[in-house]
XYZ file of C-alpha atoms in Angstrom:
293
model
C 2.380 31.248 -13.636
C 0.285 30.658 -10.503
C -2.005 28.321 -12.426
C 1.000 26.471 -13.823
C 2.418 25.987 -10.316
C -0.955 24.811 -9.025
C -1.239 22.295 -11.872
C 2.292 21.056 -11.153
C 1.464 20.572 -7.463
C -1.795 18.750 -8.207
C -0.146 16.380 -10.678
C 2.715 15.646 -8.256
C 0.154 15.134 -5.495
C -1.730 12.701 -7.717
C 1.388 10.562 -8.165
C 2.124 10.697 -4.430
C -1.491 9.860 -3.643
C -1.429 6.775 -5.845
C 1.634 5.560 -3.932
C -0.354 5.860 -0.718
C -3.387 4.234 -2.339
C -1.616 1.111 -3.579
C -0.013 0.526 -0.151
C -3.342 1.219 1.525
C -4.972 -1.272 -0.833
C -2.940 -3.950 0.942
C -4.531 -2.989 4.245
C -7.962 -3.435 2.686
C -7.132 -6.882 1.296
C -6.263 -8.355 4.696
C -9.012 -6.524 6.570
C -11.596 -7.836 4.108
C -10.838 -11.495 4.775
C -9.683 -11.605 8.399
C -10.503 -8.274 10.080
C -6.764 -7.877 10.652
C -4.155 -5.492 9.300
C -0.483 -5.914 8.514
C 1.194 -3.022 10.313
C 4.446 -4.031 8.631
C 3.049 -3.067 5.233
C 5.578 -0.264 4.866
C 8.403 -2.728 5.442
C 7.000 -4.962 2.666
C 7.341 -1.973 0.337
C 10.874 -1.310 1.586
C 11.972 -4.926 1.091
C 10.471 -4.986 -2.403
C 12.458 -1.878 -3.348
C 15.740 -3.222 -1.930
C 15.348 -6.676 -3.455
C 14.517 -5.008 -6.771
C 17.596 -2.794 -6.442
C 19.815 -5.828 -5.813
C 18.399 -7.562 -8.880
C 19.047 -4.549 -11.113
C 22.622 -4.346 -9.818
C 23.345 -7.885 -11.009
C 22.013 -7.038 -14.461
C 18.360 -8.128 -14.332
C 16.150 -6.025 -16.603
C 13.770 -3.684 -14.755
C 10.675 -5.205 -16.358
C 11.819 -8.689 -15.352
C 12.458 -7.435 -11.827
C 8.741 -6.727 -11.362
C 7.492 -10.367 -11.534
C 10.436 -11.523 -9.397
C 9.573 -8.925 -6.759
C 5.928 -10.059 -6.977
C 7.026 -13.565 -6.043
C 9.217 -12.287 -3.207
C 6.407 -10.093 -1.844
C 3.925 -12.981 -1.913
C 6.332 -15.209 0.035
C 7.052 -12.458 2.551
C 3.353 -11.791 3.111
C 2.632 -15.497 3.556
C 5.400 -15.659 6.167
C 3.880 -12.732 8.081
C 0.470 -14.418 8.112
C 1.918 -17.765 9.149
C 4.073 -16.439 11.991
C 2.249 -13.330 13.171
C -1.431 -13.559 12.297
C -2.511 -17.186 12.173
C -1.675 -17.953 15.836
C -3.600 -14.862 16.975
C -6.664 -15.820 14.902
C -6.462 -19.394 16.160
C -6.646 -18.363 19.830
C -9.067 -15.522 18.955
C -6.716 -12.878 20.313
C -8.085 -9.387 19.716
C -4.731 -7.619 19.661
C -2.075 -10.319 19.263
C -1.836 -9.801 15.503
C -1.209 -6.068 16.010
C 1.915 -6.559 18.090
C 3.043 -9.513 15.961
C 2.907 -7.609 12.663
C 4.584 -4.556 14.246
C 7.336 -6.779 15.677
C 7.899 -8.495 12.340
C 8.080 -5.103 10.633
C 10.825 -4.007 13.051
C 12.700 -7.279 12.464
C 12.509 -6.840 8.677
C 13.766 -3.274 9.007
C 16.729 -4.335 11.150
C 17.591 -7.126 8.729
C 17.478 -4.655 5.831
C 19.782 -2.237 7.676
C 22.333 -5.004 8.222
C 22.139 -6.339 4.668
C 21.866 -3.117 2.641
C 22.998 -0.497 5.160
C 21.203 2.627 6.337
C 22.031 4.912 3.419
C 19.471 5.915 0.807
C 20.439 4.519 -2.594
C 19.425 5.632 -6.108
C 17.207 3.221 -8.000
C 17.618 3.229 -11.800
C 14.487 4.032 -13.761
C 13.813 2.413 -17.152
C 12.095 5.562 -18.391
C 13.678 8.730 -19.784
C 14.454 11.613 -17.430
C 13.043 14.288 -19.738
C 9.713 15.576 -18.381
C 6.479 15.483 -20.350
C 4.710 18.831 -20.745
C 1.046 18.533 -19.745
C -1.380 21.425 -19.105
C 1.556 23.771 -18.669
C 3.251 21.576 -16.071
C 6.146 19.134 -16.251
C 5.383 15.502 -15.447
C 8.148 12.949 -15.049
C 7.557 9.656 -16.906
C 8.372 7.728 -13.710
C 5.538 9.568 -11.947
C 3.179 8.445 -14.698
C 4.497 4.905 -14.237
C 3.449 5.025 -10.575
C -0.084 6.137 -11.418
C -0.547 3.628 -14.244
C 1.086 0.790 -12.312
C -1.009 1.400 -9.204
C -4.255 1.508 -11.181
C -3.375 -1.641 -13.128
C -2.576 -3.577 -9.949
C -5.823 -2.617 -8.255
C -7.805 -3.317 -11.427
C -6.173 -6.749 -11.777
C -7.111 -7.688 -8.195
C -10.665 -6.465 -8.726
C -11.034 -8.514 -11.919
C -9.570 -11.534 -10.128
C -12.157 -11.234 -7.345
C -15.044 -10.845 -9.774
C -14.146 -13.318 -12.526
C -12.215 -16.233 -10.987
C -13.496 -18.995 -8.712
C -10.652 -18.287 -6.288
C -11.524 -14.616 -6.228
C -15.126 -15.476 -5.421
C -13.846 -17.510 -2.472
C -12.106 -14.349 -1.255
C -15.321 -12.346 -1.640
C -17.321 -15.047 0.159
C -14.854 -15.002 3.050
C -15.165 -11.231 3.165
C -18.964 -11.337 3.296
C -19.233 -14.030 5.993
C -16.220 -16.027 7.094
C -18.211 -18.600 9.094
C -20.711 -19.187 6.281
C -17.875 -19.532 3.760
C -16.226 -22.155 5.972
C -19.505 -24.097 6.180
C -19.697 -24.052 2.381
C -16.346 -25.828 2.183
C -14.094 -22.844 1.506
C -10.688 -23.069 3.136
C -10.870 -19.677 4.839
C -7.430 -20.119 6.389
C -5.905 -20.454 2.926
C -7.895 -17.437 1.738
C -6.486 -15.338 4.589
C -2.948 -16.481 3.745
C -3.599 -15.576 0.102
C -4.851 -12.106 1.090
C -1.654 -11.454 3.054
C 0.457 -12.707 0.162
C -1.418 -10.435 -2.248
C -1.183 -7.514 0.173
C 2.602 -7.736 0.516
C 2.980 -8.409 -3.202
C 1.257 -5.143 -4.129
C 3.349 -3.268 -1.554
C 6.598 -4.817 -2.842
C 5.791 -3.842 -6.431
C 4.878 -0.355 -5.220
C 8.352 -0.187 -3.705
C 9.938 -0.851 -7.098
C 7.695 1.772 -8.708
C 8.346 4.493 -6.139
C 12.048 3.872 -5.434
C 13.292 5.809 -8.523
C 11.661 8.909 -6.994
C 12.128 8.475 -3.237
C 15.411 6.485 -3.327
C 15.658 3.001 -1.839
C 16.654 2.416 1.764
C 15.763 0.614 4.969
C 14.058 3.761 6.317
C 11.717 4.348 3.371
C 8.810 2.178 4.498
C 7.908 3.616 7.904
C 6.437 6.949 6.866
C 4.814 5.599 3.694
C 3.173 2.738 5.597
C 1.817 5.085 8.268
C 0.407 7.537 5.744
C -1.114 4.688 3.744
C -2.895 3.568 6.913
C -4.260 7.113 7.284
C -5.509 6.875 3.689
C -7.254 3.589 4.469
C -9.049 5.238 7.398
C -9.959 8.369 5.425
C -11.262 6.499 2.379
C -12.752 3.528 4.238
C -11.257 0.090 4.783
C -14.186 -1.550 3.004
C -14.056 0.570 -0.160
C -11.466 0.224 -2.923
C -12.754 3.394 -4.589
C -12.557 5.214 -1.258
C -8.916 4.249 -0.874
C -8.056 5.733 -4.283
C -9.924 8.947 -3.448
C -8.367 9.099 0.016
C -4.886 8.642 -1.422
C -5.373 11.396 -3.985
C -6.784 13.754 -1.348
C -3.886 13.191 1.028
C -1.244 13.413 -1.708
C -2.615 16.666 -3.158
C -3.180 18.232 0.273
C 0.410 17.460 1.292
C 1.872 18.994 -1.862
C -0.287 22.123 -1.623
C 0.365 22.683 2.074
C 4.083 22.025 1.629
C 4.305 24.734 -1.043
C 1.826 27.355 0.172
C 2.381 26.975 3.940
C 5.689 25.280 4.741
C 7.364 21.954 4.109
C 7.656 21.642 7.873
C 3.851 21.540 8.098
C 3.002 19.489 5.031
C 2.056 16.452 7.147
C -0.279 18.416 9.430
C -3.306 19.026 7.099
C -3.537 15.320 6.266
C -3.556 14.380 9.945
C -6.146 17.053 10.664
C -8.279 15.600 7.872
C -7.866 12.152 9.439
C -9.101 13.441 12.805
C -12.085 15.154 11.175
C -13.071 11.999 9.283
C -12.764 9.883 12.432
C -14.981 12.341 14.317
C -17.646 12.728 11.622
C -17.604 9.382 9.786
C -15.526 6.750 11.621
C -16.038 4.162 8.844
C -14.339 6.488 6.335
C -15.688 8.668 3.542
C -16.821 5.668 1.467
C -16.722 2.915 4.092
C -19.736 1.014 5.357
C -20.493 0.701 9.025
C -21.061 -2.947 9.887
C -23.994 -3.928 12.088
C -23.530 -6.907 14.334
C -26.575 -8.828 15.428
C -26.432 -10.197 18.937
C-alpha cells in the first residue's frame, strides 16, 4: 500500500511538474532572445484558461479551442512586448521591463476579475473521468493530457528552432544579438515573436490545466511564481533543465504535502531554490555566461 501511495504521489507530481515546466519554458524563450522575462506569464496562463472557458460555453469544441487560444496568447504576448518591453530595451533600461511586465500582469488580472468575476469555475474536460490504472496507481486522463501536451509544445518549438529559417534567426539572436543584427536579422521582430510564443504556450497550458485546477482570475499568480522558481532551478538557458526542474519541484511538493503537511508543501521547493542559487546560480543545467570587457 505504501508503494502504491508513493507511485500515486510521483505520478501526480509529474503532471504538476510538467505544468510548471511549460510555463517556465515561456520564461526561457524571452530570456534567450532579449535577456528579459515576462513576469506576467502566470496571467497569460490565466487569460488563456478563461478565454478557453468562454469559448466552450458558447459551444466551441475543446480541440478547436486550443488553436483559438494559441492565437489569443500570441496576440497578448505581442502586446506585452510592444507596450512593456520594447520601450525599456530601446532606452537600455536595466529594470524598466521588470516593472512594466509586473504592472501589465496586474492590469490583466483586474480586467479578468471584472469580466469573469473572482470565483473559481469548472472547466469541462474532453476526456473521460474514469482513472487509468498504472503501476498500481490511478492516473486521470486529463493529467496525461497535461504531460503529453506540454512535451509536444516544447518539442514543436525545438523543431521550429532547429529546422526552419525563422527558428534559426531566433537561435542567432540568442547566441549574439548584435552580430545577428549586423547579419540583417530583424532582432526586434525576433524578440516580439519570442514574447508571442511565450504567452501562447502559457495560454495553452491554461486550457490544459484548468480542468484540474479550475479556471479563475486568481489561478495564474502562484503558478507563474513557481514556474519562475523552476526556471531558476533548472537553468534559464536549458530546455532540458526546465523539464527536470519542473518534475523535481512537482514531485517534491506532492511528497512533502502528503508526508509532512499540506501547509508546508511549498517550503521544500523554496529551500531547494535557495540551495541551487547558493551552489550553482546559473541553475542545475544552465551555463554561466562570460562577458569579455
